[in-house]
Amino acid sequence: MRRPAFYSRSPREPRSAAPSGATFAQNASDGSDTTPTQPAQPAAAPQRWQPGRRSFALLLALVVGMGATGAVMWPKANRQLTQKDIDQAVLRTLHTATLPSPAAKAAEIIRPSVVRVVGYGTEKTTPEAKAEKRGRNLAKGKPAEAPADEAAGQQVERGVGTGVVIVDKGIILTNLHVVAGSETIKVTFFDGLESPATITGVQPENDLAVLQAQKLPDDLIPATMRSTADLQPGDQVVAVGFPFGIGPSVSAGVVSGLNRSFRSPEGKQELANLIQFDAAANPGNSGGPLINMDGEVLGIVTAILNPTQQRTFIGIGFAVPIENAATAAGSPPF
């Protein structure tokens, strides 16, 4: 606590008072009084200056004036904040700061768990395939006939899709049609690490496959799965994947319907109990996650409705609910 200043009394004495010890000498001739005389004393040491009453009054007026100025300059310094002040500050921030969209935040959460899946197989060696390859070689200025080792067949891409990591030891969910018939499978993680993968489980009735990656990033983050029990039409969703091999790409939309069924264009398979959504999806999105605004996986994108042979999105996509996908990976349903 700051100690208040102490002030001494004024050193001045009243002029009418005679100094202590003064004597009046009488004139021997007429007896009249003379001026008082002071007994001889040693010279007093010079006194230190101390503020008097006028100085104190001036200093007090200066302090009061400074306080009044401070009150004018900072009138709200000691005022307690109210809810109205907080609301105004929040509104000011919302109007001046650019915040990420809910879809952007959801995609950022799931991004470390999304992988690119590529299936490879041996190139066909039919006469038609050989003739096509000769034409490509001639167009590129290469010999028409391939070397003997290439003539025997080489690895080419059979299918490109997406997967999502659900266990940090490298267990990945994807679509069965992405990897079916592939001789080798490679997955590329979010940090660029490429790893061979093997199929460890399938669920053909739901077009699901489970992969095990052989090499893993040091900081692999698995996705969080969310039950679809409370999912409703109109809920916002985001699809993340590699459409036509480009990505990871993000598209946003809503749940269009529940418990839908879908029959493949060839009519070979019919899937049931699907989530219908309108977030853009195209070939290459297959096997990717359909997530909510918290970045939690609701399903695995598996098909798009295509009344034509163009294989482009017309606004109707389907995903297998994560409950089915979890059982494919050996995890109990929610």
Coordinates of C-alpha atoms in Angstrom, one line a residue:
M1 CA 0.0 0.0 0.0
R2 CA 1.3 3.4 -1.0
R3 CA 2.2 5.5 2.1
P4 CA 0.6 9.0 2.1
A5 CA 3.1 12.0 2.1
F6 CA 3.8 13.8 5.3
Y7 CA 4.1 17.6 5.4
S8 CA 5.9 19.6 8.1
R9 CA 4.5 22.9 9.5
S10 CA 5.5 26.3 8.0
P11 CA 8.9 27.6 9.5
R12 CA 7.6 31.2 9.5
E13 CA 6.6 32.7 12.9
P14 CA 4.3 35.8 13.5
R15 CA 6.1 39.1 13.1
S16 CA 4.7 40.5 16.5
A17 CA 6.2 37.9 18.6
A18 CA 9.5 38.7 20.2
P19 CA 12.2 36.1 20.0
S20 CA 12.7 34.1 23.1
G21 CA 15.4 35.5 25.4
A22 CA 15.3 39.1 24.0
T23 CA 16.0 42.0 26.6
F24 CA 15.1 45.7 26.6
A25 CA 18.1 48.0 27.5
Q26 CA 17.3 51.3 29.1
N27 CA 18.9 54.6 28.2
A28 CA 20.7 55.8 31.4
S29 CA 19.9 59.4 30.6
D30 CA 16.2 59.4 29.8
G31 CA 15.0 55.9 30.6
S32 CA 13.3 55.4 27.1
D33 CA 13.0 52.0 25.6
T34 CA 15.3 50.9 22.9
T35 CA 15.0 48.2 20.3
P36 CA 15.3 44.7 21.6
T37 CA 18.7 43.2 21.5
Q38 CA 19.4 39.6 20.9
P39 CA 22.0 37.9 22.9
A40 CA 24.9 36.7 21.0
Q41 CA 24.3 33.3 19.4
P42 CA 26.2 31.1 17.0
A43 CA 25.2 31.4 13.4
A44 CA 22.3 29.0 12.6
A45 CA 22.8 26.3 9.9
P46 CA 20.9 27.0 6.7
Q47 CA 17.5 25.2 6.9
R48 CA 16.3 22.7 4.3
W49 CA 13.3 23.9 2.3
Q50 CA 10.0 22.3 3.1
P51 CA 6.7 23.0 1.3
G52 CA 4.4 25.4 3.0
R53 CA 0.6 25.7 2.8
R54 CA 0.6 27.5 -0.5
S55 CA 2.9 24.9 -2.0
F56 CA 0.7 22.1 -0.6
A57 CA -2.4 23.8 -2.0
L58 CA -0.8 24.2 -5.4
L59 CA 0.4 20.6 -5.5
L60 CA -3.1 19.4 -4.4
A61 CA -4.7 21.4 -7.2
L62 CA -2.3 19.9 -9.7
V63 CA -3.1 16.3 -8.6
V64 CA -6.8 16.9 -8.7
G65 CA -6.5 18.4 -12.2
M66 CA -4.5 15.5 -13.5
G67 CA -7.2 13.1 -12.1
A68 CA -9.9 15.0 -13.8
T69 CA -8.0 14.8 -17.1
G70 CA -7.6 11.1 -16.7
A71 CA -11.3 10.7 -16.1
V72 CA -12.1 12.5 -19.3
M73 CA -9.6 10.5 -21.4
W74 CA -10.4 7.1 -19.9
P75 CA -14.0 7.3 -18.7
K76 CA -14.5 3.5 -18.9
A77 CA -11.3 2.3 -17.5
N78 CA -12.8 0.9 -14.3
R79 CA -16.3 0.1 -15.7
Q80 CA -17.3 -3.6 -15.5
L81 CA -17.9 -5.3 -18.8
T82 CA -21.5 -6.2 -19.6
Q83 CA -23.0 -8.9 -21.8
K84 CA -23.9 -6.1 -24.3
D85 CA -20.2 -5.2 -24.5
I86 CA -19.2 -8.8 -25.2
D87 CA -21.9 -9.2 -27.8
Q88 CA -20.8 -6.1 -29.6
A89 CA -17.2 -7.3 -29.6
V90 CA -18.2 -10.7 -31.1
L91 CA -20.3 -9.0 -33.8
R92 CA -17.4 -6.7 -34.7
T93 CA -15.1 -9.8 -35.0
L94 CA -17.6 -11.6 -37.2
H95 CA -17.9 -8.6 -39.5
T96 CA -14.2 -8.0 -39.8
A97 CA -12.6 -11.5 -39.6
T98 CA -12.9 -14.2 -42.3
L99 CA -13.9 -17.5 -40.7
P100 CA -13.6 -20.9 -42.4
S101 CA -16.9 -22.5 -43.5
P102 CA -18.3 -25.6 -41.7
A103 CA -17.4 -27.7 -44.7
A104 CA -13.8 -26.5 -44.7
K105 CA -13.4 -27.2 -41.0
A106 CA -14.9 -30.7 -41.4
A107 CA -12.6 -31.5 -44.3
E108 CA -9.6 -30.3 -42.4
I109 CA -10.4 -32.8 -39.6
I110 CA -10.8 -35.8 -41.9
R111 CA -8.0 -35.0 -44.3
P112 CA -5.2 -36.8 -42.4
S113 CA -7.2 -40.0 -42.5
V114 CA -8.0 -40.0 -46.3
V115 CA -5.9 -42.1 -48.7
R116 CA -5.7 -42.5 -52.4
V117 CA -6.2 -46.1 -53.5
V118 CA -4.9 -47.5 -56.8
G119 CA -5.3 -51.1 -58.1
Y120 CA -2.8 -52.4 -60.6
G121 CA -3.0 -55.3 -63.0
T122 CA -1.1 -56.8 -66.0
E123 CA -1.7 -55.0 -69.3
K124 CA -3.8 -57.0 -71.7
T125 CA -1.9 -58.6 -74.6
T126 CA -4.8 -59.2 -77.1
P127 CA -4.2 -58.3 -80.7
E128 CA -6.4 -55.2 -80.4
A129 CA -4.4 -54.0 -77.4
K130 CA -1.1 -54.6 -79.2
A131 CA -2.2 -52.7 -82.2
E132 CA -3.4 -49.8 -80.0
K133 CA 0.0 -49.8 -78.2
R134 CA 1.9 -49.7 -81.6
G135 CA -0.1 -46.7 -82.6
R136 CA 0.8 -44.9 -79.3
N137 CA 4.4 -45.8 -79.7
L138 CA 4.6 -44.5 -83.2
A139 CA 2.9 -41.2 -82.2
K140 CA 5.5 -40.8 -79.5
G141 CA 8.4 -41.5 -81.9
K142 CA 9.1 -44.9 -80.3
P143 CA 9.6 -48.3 -82.0
A144 CA 6.3 -49.8 -83.0
E145 CA 7.1 -53.1 -81.3
A146 CA 7.7 -53.1 -77.5
P147 CA 10.8 -54.8 -76.0
A148 CA 10.5 -58.4 -75.0
D149 CA 10.0 -57.7 -71.3
E150 CA 7.1 -55.3 -72.0
A151 CA 5.6 -57.7 -74.5
A152 CA 5.1 -60.1 -71.7
G153 CA 2.9 -57.6 -70.0
Q154 CA 3.4 -54.7 -67.5
Q155 CA 1.5 -53.3 -64.5
V156 CA -1.1 -50.7 -65.3
E157 CA -3.8 -48.9 -63.3
R158 CA -7.0 -51.0 -63.1
G159 CA -8.9 -48.8 -60.7
V160 CA -8.5 -45.5 -58.8
G161 CA -10.5 -44.7 -55.7
T162 CA -10.4 -43.4 -52.2
G163 CA -10.1 -45.0 -48.7
V164 CA -10.3 -43.9 -45.1
V165 CA -8.1 -45.0 -42.2
I166 CA -10.2 -46.3 -39.3
V167 CA -7.5 -47.8 -37.1
D168 CA -4.0 -46.2 -36.6
K169 CA -2.2 -49.5 -37.4
G170 CA -3.1 -49.0 -41.1
I171 CA -6.6 -50.5 -41.5
I172 CA -8.4 -48.8 -44.4
L173 CA -12.0 -49.0 -45.6
T174 CA -12.7 -48.7 -49.3
N175 CA -15.1 -50.1 -52.0
L176 CA -14.6 -53.6 -53.2
H177 CA -15.1 -52.6 -56.9
V178 CA -12.0 -50.2 -56.6
V179 CA -9.6 -53.1 -55.8
A180 CA -11.4 -56.1 -57.2
G181 CA -9.2 -58.0 -59.8
S182 CA -6.1 -56.0 -58.9
E183 CA -2.8 -57.9 -58.7
T184 CA -1.2 -55.2 -56.5
I185 CA -2.6 -52.3 -54.5
K186 CA -1.0 -49.1 -53.5
V187 CA -2.2 -46.5 -51.1
T188 CA -0.9 -42.9 -50.8
F189 CA -1.3 -41.2 -47.4
F190 CA -1.9 -37.5 -46.7
D191 CA 1.8 -36.8 -46.3
G192 CA 2.7 -38.4 -49.6
L193 CA 4.0 -41.7 -48.3
E194 CA 3.2 -44.5 -50.7
S195 CA 2.7 -48.0 -49.4
P196 CA 1.7 -51.5 -50.7
A197 CA -1.6 -52.8 -49.3
T198 CA -3.3 -56.1 -49.1
I199 CA -7.0 -57.1 -48.9
T200 CA -7.8 -58.5 -45.4
G201 CA -11.6 -58.6 -45.6
V202 CA -14.5 -58.1 -48.0
Q203 CA -18.2 -57.6 -47.7
P204 CA -19.6 -58.1 -51.2
E205 CA -23.2 -57.4 -50.3
N206 CA -22.2 -53.8 -49.3
D207 CA -19.4 -53.4 -51.9
L208 CA -16.8 -53.0 -49.1
A209 CA -13.2 -54.0 -48.8
V210 CA -10.7 -53.8 -45.9
L211 CA -7.1 -53.0 -46.6
Q212 CA -3.9 -53.3 -44.5
A213 CA -1.1 -50.9 -45.4
Q214 CA 2.4 -52.2 -45.1
K215 CA 4.1 -48.9 -44.4
L216 CA 2.6 -46.2 -42.2
P217 CA 3.3 -42.5 -41.5
D218 CA 4.7 -41.6 -38.1
D219 CA 1.7 -39.5 -37.2
L220 CA -1.2 -41.5 -38.8
I221 CA -4.5 -40.3 -37.5
P222 CA -7.6 -42.6 -37.8
A223 CA -11.0 -41.2 -38.6
T224 CA -13.8 -41.0 -36.0
M225 CA -16.9 -43.0 -36.9
R226 CA -20.4 -41.7 -36.0
S227 CA -23.7 -43.6 -35.8
T228 CA -26.3 -42.8 -38.4
A229 CA -29.2 -43.5 -36.0
D230 CA -30.1 -39.8 -35.6
L231 CA -29.2 -38.8 -39.2
Q232 CA -32.0 -36.9 -40.9
P233 CA -32.7 -35.7 -44.5
G234 CA -31.4 -32.1 -44.7
D235 CA -28.4 -32.7 -42.5
Q236 CA -25.2 -31.2 -43.9
V237 CA -22.6 -33.6 -45.2
V238 CA -19.2 -33.5 -47.0
A239 CA -17.7 -36.0 -49.4
V240 CA -13.9 -36.2 -49.6
G241 CA -12.0 -38.2 -52.2
F242 CA -10.1 -38.3 -55.5
P243 CA -12.6 -37.8 -58.3
F244 CA -10.9 -38.9 -61.6
G245 CA -7.8 -39.2 -59.5
I246 CA -7.7 -35.5 -58.6
G247 CA -7.5 -34.6 -55.0
P248 CA -8.1 -34.8 -52.2
S249 CA -11.2 -32.9 -53.3
V250 CA -14.0 -31.7 -51.2
S251 CA -17.7 -31.3 -52.0
A252 CA -20.5 -30.3 -49.7
G253 CA -24.3 -31.0 -49.7
V254 CA -27.1 -32.5 -47.6
V255 CA -28.6 -35.9 -46.9
S256 CA -31.3 -36.3 -49.5
G257 CA -32.8 -39.5 -48.1
L258 CA -32.3 -42.6 -46.0
N259 CA -32.8 -46.4 -46.6
R260 CA -32.3 -46.1 -50.3
S261 CA -31.5 -48.9 -52.7
F262 CA -29.3 -48.9 -55.8
R263 CA -28.8 -51.4 -58.7
S264 CA -25.6 -51.3 -60.7
P265 CA -25.9 -50.3 -64.4
E266 CA -25.1 -53.9 -65.4
G267 CA -27.8 -55.2 -63.0
K268 CA -25.4 -57.6 -61.4
Q269 CA -25.8 -56.2 -57.8
E270 CA -28.3 -54.4 -55.8
L271 CA -27.3 -52.5 -52.6
A272 CA -29.8 -51.6 -49.9
N273 CA -30.1 -49.4 -46.8
L274 CA -28.0 -46.6 -48.4
I275 CA -27.6 -42.9 -47.6
Q276 CA -28.7 -40.7 -50.5
F277 CA -26.8 -37.4 -50.7
D278 CA -26.3 -34.5 -53.2
A279 CA -22.7 -33.6 -52.5
A280 CA -20.8 -33.9 -55.8
A281 CA -19.2 -37.3 -56.4
N282 CA -17.7 -38.9 -59.5
P283 CA -15.6 -41.9 -60.4
G284 CA -12.6 -41.9 -58.0
N285 CA -14.8 -40.8 -55.0
S286 CA -15.7 -44.4 -54.5
G287 CA -14.5 -45.7 -51.1
G288 CA -14.1 -42.2 -49.7
P289 CA -15.7 -41.0 -46.5
L290 CA -19.1 -39.1 -46.2
I291 CA -18.7 -37.0 -43.1
N292 CA -20.8 -34.6 -40.9
M293 CA -19.8 -31.1 -39.9
D294 CA -17.7 -32.5 -37.1
G295 CA -15.5 -34.5 -39.5
E296 CA -17.0 -37.8 -38.3
V297 CA -17.5 -40.6 -40.8
L298 CA -21.2 -41.4 -41.5
G299 CA -20.7 -43.7 -44.5
I300 CA -18.5 -44.9 -47.4
V301 CA -19.3 -43.3 -50.8
T302 CA -20.1 -46.2 -53.1
A303 CA -22.2 -45.2 -56.2
I304 CA -23.7 -42.4 -58.2
L305 CA -26.9 -42.6 -60.2
N306 CA -26.2 -42.4 -63.9
P307 CA -29.0 -42.7 -66.4
T308 CA -26.4 -42.2 -69.2
Q309 CA -23.1 -43.7 -70.0
Q310 CA -21.2 -40.4 -69.3
R311 CA -20.5 -41.4 -65.7
T312 CA -20.8 -37.9 -64.4
F313 CA -22.7 -36.7 -61.3
I314 CA -26.3 -35.6 -61.7
G315 CA -27.0 -34.8 -58.1
I316 CA -27.7 -38.3 -56.6
G317 CA -25.0 -40.2 -54.8
F318 CA -25.1 -43.1 -52.4
A319 CA -23.1 -44.2 -49.4
V320 CA -23.0 -47.3 -47.3
P321 CA -23.8 -46.5 -43.6
I322 CA -20.8 -46.7 -41.4
E323 CA -22.5 -49.3 -39.2
N324 CA -22.2 -51.8 -42.1
A325 CA -18.6 -50.7 -42.9
A326 CA -17.6 -51.2 -39.2
T327 CA -18.8 -54.8 -39.3
A328 CA -16.8 -55.4 -42.5
A329 CA -13.7 -54.3 -40.6
G330 CA -14.5 -56.6 -37.7
S331 CA -15.7 -53.8 -35.4
P332 CA -19.0 -54.2 -33.6
P333 CA -21.8 -52.0 -34.7
F334 CA -22.8 -48.9 -32.7

